[in-house]
Amino acid sequence: MEFSSMNLCELRNVALERKARDYTYRLRIESLTIRAGEKIALIGPSGCGKSTALDLLAMILPPSAAEKFLFNAPGDTPEDVAELWRRGGRERMARLRLRHIGYVLQTGGLLPFLSARDNMTTSGRAKVDAGLKELAGRLGIGHLLSALPDKLSIGERQRVAIARALLPKPELVLADEPTAALDPVTAKNVMRLFTELAGECALVVVSHDHRLVEENGFRCLRLDVDGGDGSINTTLRG
């Protein structure tokens, strides 16, 4: 395997194919390199596969084919993710996710029976300490740590999810439309804070708001869609 020490992820011709009753959906990541600390936004029409691309990067969905899919986290053994999928290395991929990846789901993904504080520490990688309180304070949710998710607004739940992803200081943070449910002013403030707090983390965000991510210094990558002959084909070129 050939790795660049500055590259966290390297993908080339990574494909995922799904068949439904009336059509076949194909996503191909033609080329994508994620460098340490880089900020990338995936943009494109609804249903084009932006969230699917995040699940591939998170090692949640197996690719149908992959010419190159490397993950190179500092302090860990570089891994050929395609080979891990081929040989059934799910435990190794789970450890990689736990140690190095934070994920902000579009709906927040909070556990309803846990407080905001406990949701922020469910990964087991972070303790309830000054770091948690400082991060919660900067996100404006410091006074809500004891509240259950159903007592929080959509925006507050999303900020808890962001704190949960950032608290362990992972090398890669993936976020699926982290501001989609927010009003424009709150979305602008949350995206600015999210980008600032991510610090040296590589950050890959799915967004429908091209201007918002550009204003925050993201490199925008568009997923191109070509439909026809009973298929939907999406290509990502990075």
mmCIF file of C-alpha atoms in Angstrom, residues 41-207:
data_model
loop_
_atom_site.group_PDB
_atom_site.id
_atom_site.type_symbol
_atom_site.label_atom_id
_atom_site.label_comp_id
_atom_site.label_asym_id
_atom_site.label_seq_id
_atom_site.Cartn_x
_atom_site.Cartn_y
_atom_site.Cartn_z
ATOM 1 C CA ALA A 41 -18.488 19.911 1.210
ATOM 2 C CA LEU A 42 -20.416 17.435 -0.942
ATOM 3 C CA ILE A 43 -23.150 19.180 -2.889
ATOM 4 C CA GLY A 44 -25.714 18.047 -5.442
ATOM 5 C CA PRO A 45 -29.447 17.455 -5.959
ATOM 6 C CA SER A 46 -31.555 15.538 -3.466
ATOM 7 C CA GLY A 47 -31.212 11.780 -3.846
ATOM 8 C CA CYS A 48 -27.923 11.904 -5.744
ATOM 9 C CA GLY A 49 -26.015 9.877 -3.139
ATOM 10 C CA LYS A 50 -24.336 12.433 -0.873
ATOM 11 C CA SER A 51 -25.334 10.578 2.305
ATOM 12 C CA THR A 52 -24.332 7.269 0.712
ATOM 13 C CA ALA A 53 -20.887 8.710 0.022
ATOM 14 C CA LEU A 54 -20.563 9.596 3.720
ATOM 15 C CA ASP A 55 -21.540 6.042 4.716
ATOM 16 C CA LEU A 56 -18.825 4.690 2.412
ATOM 17 C CA LEU A 57 -16.249 7.001 4.000
ATOM 18 C CA ALA A 58 -17.428 5.940 7.473
ATOM 19 C CA MET A 59 -16.931 2.266 6.555
ATOM 20 C CA ILE A 60 -20.615 1.579 7.240
ATOM 21 C CA LEU A 61 -21.558 0.512 3.695
ATOM 22 C CA PRO A 62 -19.384 -1.929 1.729
ATOM 23 C CA PRO A 63 -18.351 -0.805 -1.760
ATOM 24 C CA SER A 64 -19.368 -2.970 -4.693
ATOM 25 C CA ALA A 65 -15.912 -2.403 -6.163
ATOM 26 C CA ALA A 66 -12.832 -0.371 -5.269
ATOM 27 C CA GLU A 67 -9.592 0.195 -7.119
ATOM 28 C CA LYS A 68 -8.183 2.106 -4.129
ATOM 29 C CA PHE A 69 -9.655 2.851 -0.692
ATOM 30 C CA LEU A 70 -7.045 3.725 1.913
ATOM 31 C CA PHE A 71 -7.449 5.088 5.443
ATOM 32 C CA ASN A 72 -4.362 6.502 7.127
ATOM 33 C CA ALA A 73 -4.998 7.851 10.644
ATOM 34 C CA PRO A 74 -2.034 9.235 12.599
ATOM 35 C CA GLY A 75 -0.925 6.886 15.343
ATOM 36 C CA ASP A 76 -2.663 3.864 13.839
ATOM 37 C CA THR A 77 -1.823 1.250 11.237
ATOM 38 C CA PRO A 78 -2.645 2.382 7.674
ATOM 39 C CA GLU A 79 -5.457 0.267 6.278
ATOM 40 C CA ASP A 80 -6.695 -0.856 2.881
ATOM 41 C CA VAL A 81 -10.435 -0.542 3.548
ATOM 42 C CA ALA A 82 -11.417 -2.419 0.390
ATOM 43 C CA GLU A 83 -9.337 -5.374 1.570
ATOM 44 C CA LEU A 84 -10.880 -5.180 5.046
ATOM 45 C CA TRP A 85 -14.337 -5.511 3.491
ATOM 46 C CA ARG A 86 -13.187 -8.433 1.342
ATOM 47 C CA ARG A 87 -11.841 -10.385 4.278
ATOM 48 C CA GLY A 88 -14.652 -9.511 6.694
ATOM 49 C CA GLY A 89 -12.662 -7.159 8.901
ATOM 50 C CA ARG A 90 -15.705 -5.516 10.472
ATOM 51 C CA GLU A 91 -14.213 -5.420 13.974
ATOM 52 C CA ARG A 92 -11.149 -3.583 12.698
ATOM 53 C CA MET A 93 -13.340 -1.059 10.851
ATOM 54 C CA ALA A 94 -15.451 -0.565 13.981
ATOM 55 C CA ARG A 95 -12.269 0.207 15.944
ATOM 56 C CA LEU A 96 -11.150 2.663 13.274
ATOM 57 C CA ARG A 97 -14.514 4.446 13.471
ATOM 58 C CA LEU A 98 -14.385 4.540 17.267
ATOM 59 C CA ARG A 99 -10.849 5.949 17.397
ATOM 60 C CA HIS A 100 -10.770 8.281 14.455
ATOM 61 C CA ILE A 101 -14.220 9.221 13.066
ATOM 62 C CA GLY A 102 -17.022 11.421 14.343
ATOM 63 C CA TYR A 103 -20.392 11.294 12.565
ATOM 64 C CA VAL A 104 -23.192 13.874 12.722
ATOM 65 C CA LEU A 105 -26.406 12.361 11.358
ATOM 66 C CA GLN A 106 -28.960 14.511 9.544
ATOM 67 C CA THR A 107 -31.549 13.866 12.265
ATOM 68 C CA GLY A 108 -29.040 14.174 15.109
ATOM 69 C CA GLY A 109 -29.306 10.493 16.000
ATOM 70 C CA LEU A 110 -29.543 11.116 19.761
ATOM 71 C CA LEU A 111 -30.626 8.309 22.077
ATOM 72 C CA PRO A 112 -33.996 9.436 23.507
ATOM 73 C CA PHE A 113 -33.472 7.913 26.952
ATOM 74 C CA LEU A 114 -30.118 9.630 27.597
ATOM 75 C CA SER A 115 -29.490 13.217 28.648
ATOM 76 C CA ALA A 116 -27.622 15.598 26.368
ATOM 77 C CA ARG A 117 -24.504 15.060 28.503
ATOM 78 C CA ASP A 118 -24.732 11.267 28.246
ATOM 79 C CA ASN A 119 -25.442 11.429 24.509
ATOM 80 C CA MET A 120 -22.252 13.444 24.113
ATOM 81 C CA THR A 121 -20.198 10.704 25.766
ATOM 82 C CA THR A 122 -21.797 7.539 24.342
ATOM 83 C CA SER A 123 -18.697 6.713 22.287
ATOM 84 C CA GLY A 124 -16.790 5.914 25.469
ATOM 85 C CA ARG A 125 -13.853 7.990 24.225
ATOM 86 C CA ALA A 126 -14.653 11.088 26.251
ATOM 87 C CA LYS A 127 -15.226 11.790 29.926
ATOM 88 C CA VAL A 128 -17.486 14.357 31.534
ATOM 89 C CA ASP A 129 -14.882 16.994 32.292
ATOM 90 C CA ALA A 130 -13.999 20.611 31.626
ATOM 91 C CA GLY A 131 -13.536 19.838 27.922
ATOM 92 C CA LEU A 132 -17.161 18.767 27.594
ATOM 93 C CA LYS A 133 -18.447 21.787 29.505
ATOM 94 C CA GLU A 134 -16.308 24.174 27.465
ATOM 95 C CA LEU A 135 -17.464 22.696 24.153
ATOM 96 C CA ALA A 136 -21.114 22.691 25.247
ATOM 97 C CA GLY A 137 -20.767 26.287 26.372
ATOM 98 C CA ARG A 138 -19.347 27.429 23.050
ATOM 99 C CA LEU A 139 -22.224 25.693 21.251
ATOM 100 C CA GLY A 140 -24.748 27.382 23.527
ATOM 101 C CA ILE A 141 -26.027 24.182 25.127
ATOM 102 C CA GLY A 142 -24.141 24.276 28.431
ATOM 103 C CA HIS A 143 -27.370 24.828 30.360
ATOM 104 C CA LEU A 144 -29.063 21.860 28.675
ATOM 105 C CA LEU A 145 -26.711 19.019 29.607
ATOM 106 C CA SER A 146 -29.250 17.355 31.913
ATOM 107 C CA ALA A 147 -32.133 17.604 29.427
ATOM 108 C CA LEU A 148 -33.495 14.659 27.455
ATOM 109 C CA PRO A 149 -33.677 15.039 23.650
ATOM 110 C CA ASP A 150 -37.468 15.491 23.603
ATOM 111 C CA LYS A 151 -37.026 18.625 25.703
ATOM 112 C CA LEU A 152 -34.639 20.157 23.170
ATOM 113 C CA SER A 153 -35.392 22.073 19.997
ATOM 114 C CA ILE A 154 -34.226 20.720 16.629
ATOM 115 C CA GLY A 155 -31.319 23.145 16.648
ATOM 116 C CA GLU A 156 -30.309 22.200 20.187
ATOM 117 C CA ARG A 157 -30.397 18.488 19.346
ATOM 118 C CA GLN A 158 -28.219 19.137 16.313
ATOM 119 C CA ARG A 159 -25.677 21.028 18.430
ATOM 120 C CA VAL A 160 -25.571 18.123 20.900
ATOM 121 C CA ALA A 161 -24.856 15.805 17.971
ATOM 122 C CA ILE A 162 -22.077 18.111 16.778
ATOM 123 C CA ALA A 163 -20.565 18.170 20.275
ATOM 124 C CA ARG A 164 -20.723 14.361 20.441
ATOM 125 C CA ALA A 165 -18.801 14.082 17.177
ATOM 126 C CA LEU A 166 -16.165 16.680 18.079
ATOM 127 C CA LEU A 167 -15.566 15.913 21.759
ATOM 128 C CA PRO A 168 -13.168 12.969 21.276
ATOM 129 C CA LYS A 169 -11.111 15.069 18.803
ATOM 130 C CA PRO A 170 -11.236 12.561 15.925
ATOM 131 C CA GLU A 171 -9.132 12.894 12.799
ATOM 132 C CA LEU A 172 -12.190 12.834 10.509
ATOM 133 C CA VAL A 173 -15.647 14.289 11.124
ATOM 134 C CA LEU A 174 -18.514 13.463 8.738
ATOM 135 C CA ALA A 175 -21.706 15.515 8.891
ATOM 136 C CA ASP A 176 -24.912 14.911 6.940
ATOM 137 C CA GLU A 177 -26.768 18.214 6.439
ATOM 138 C CA PRO A 178 -25.933 19.462 9.960
ATOM 139 C CA THR A 179 -27.841 22.746 9.456
ATOM 140 C CA ALA A 180 -30.682 21.644 7.151
ATOM 141 C CA ALA A 181 -33.400 21.899 9.812
ATOM 142 C CA LEU A 182 -32.286 25.318 11.076
ATOM 143 C CA ASP A 183 -33.413 28.796 10.116
ATOM 144 C CA PRO A 184 -30.902 30.738 7.979
ATOM 145 C CA VAL A 185 -29.458 32.834 10.817
ATOM 146 C CA THR A 186 -29.029 29.863 13.170
ATOM 147 C CA ALA A 187 -27.639 27.729 10.327
ATOM 148 C CA LYS A 188 -25.014 30.362 9.571
ATOM 149 C CA ASN A 189 -23.974 30.597 13.228
ATOM 150 C CA VAL A 190 -23.905 26.826 13.763
ATOM 151 C CA MET A 191 -21.881 26.182 10.590
ATOM 152 C CA ARG A 192 -19.375 28.867 11.556
ATOM 153 C CA LEU A 193 -19.000 27.380 15.048
ATOM 154 C CA PHE A 194 -18.842 23.828 13.705
ATOM 155 C CA THR A 195 -16.042 24.735 11.304
ATOM 156 C CA GLU A 196 -14.157 26.667 13.964
ATOM 157 C CA LEU A 197 -14.486 23.965 16.623
ATOM 158 C CA ALA A 198 -13.454 21.209 14.210
ATOM 159 C CA GLY A 199 -9.975 22.743 14.319
ATOM 160 C CA GLU A 200 -7.437 20.309 12.905
ATOM 161 C CA CYS A 201 -10.043 17.608 12.156
ATOM 162 C CA ALA A 202 -10.689 16.831 8.520
ATOM 163 C CA LEU A 203 -14.330 17.741 7.965
ATOM 164 C CA VAL A 204 -16.596 16.364 5.224
ATOM 165 C CA VAL A 205 -20.066 17.902 5.176
ATOM 166 C CA VAL A 206 -23.101 17.168 3.019
ATOM 167 C CA SER A 207 -24.908 20.431 2.364
#
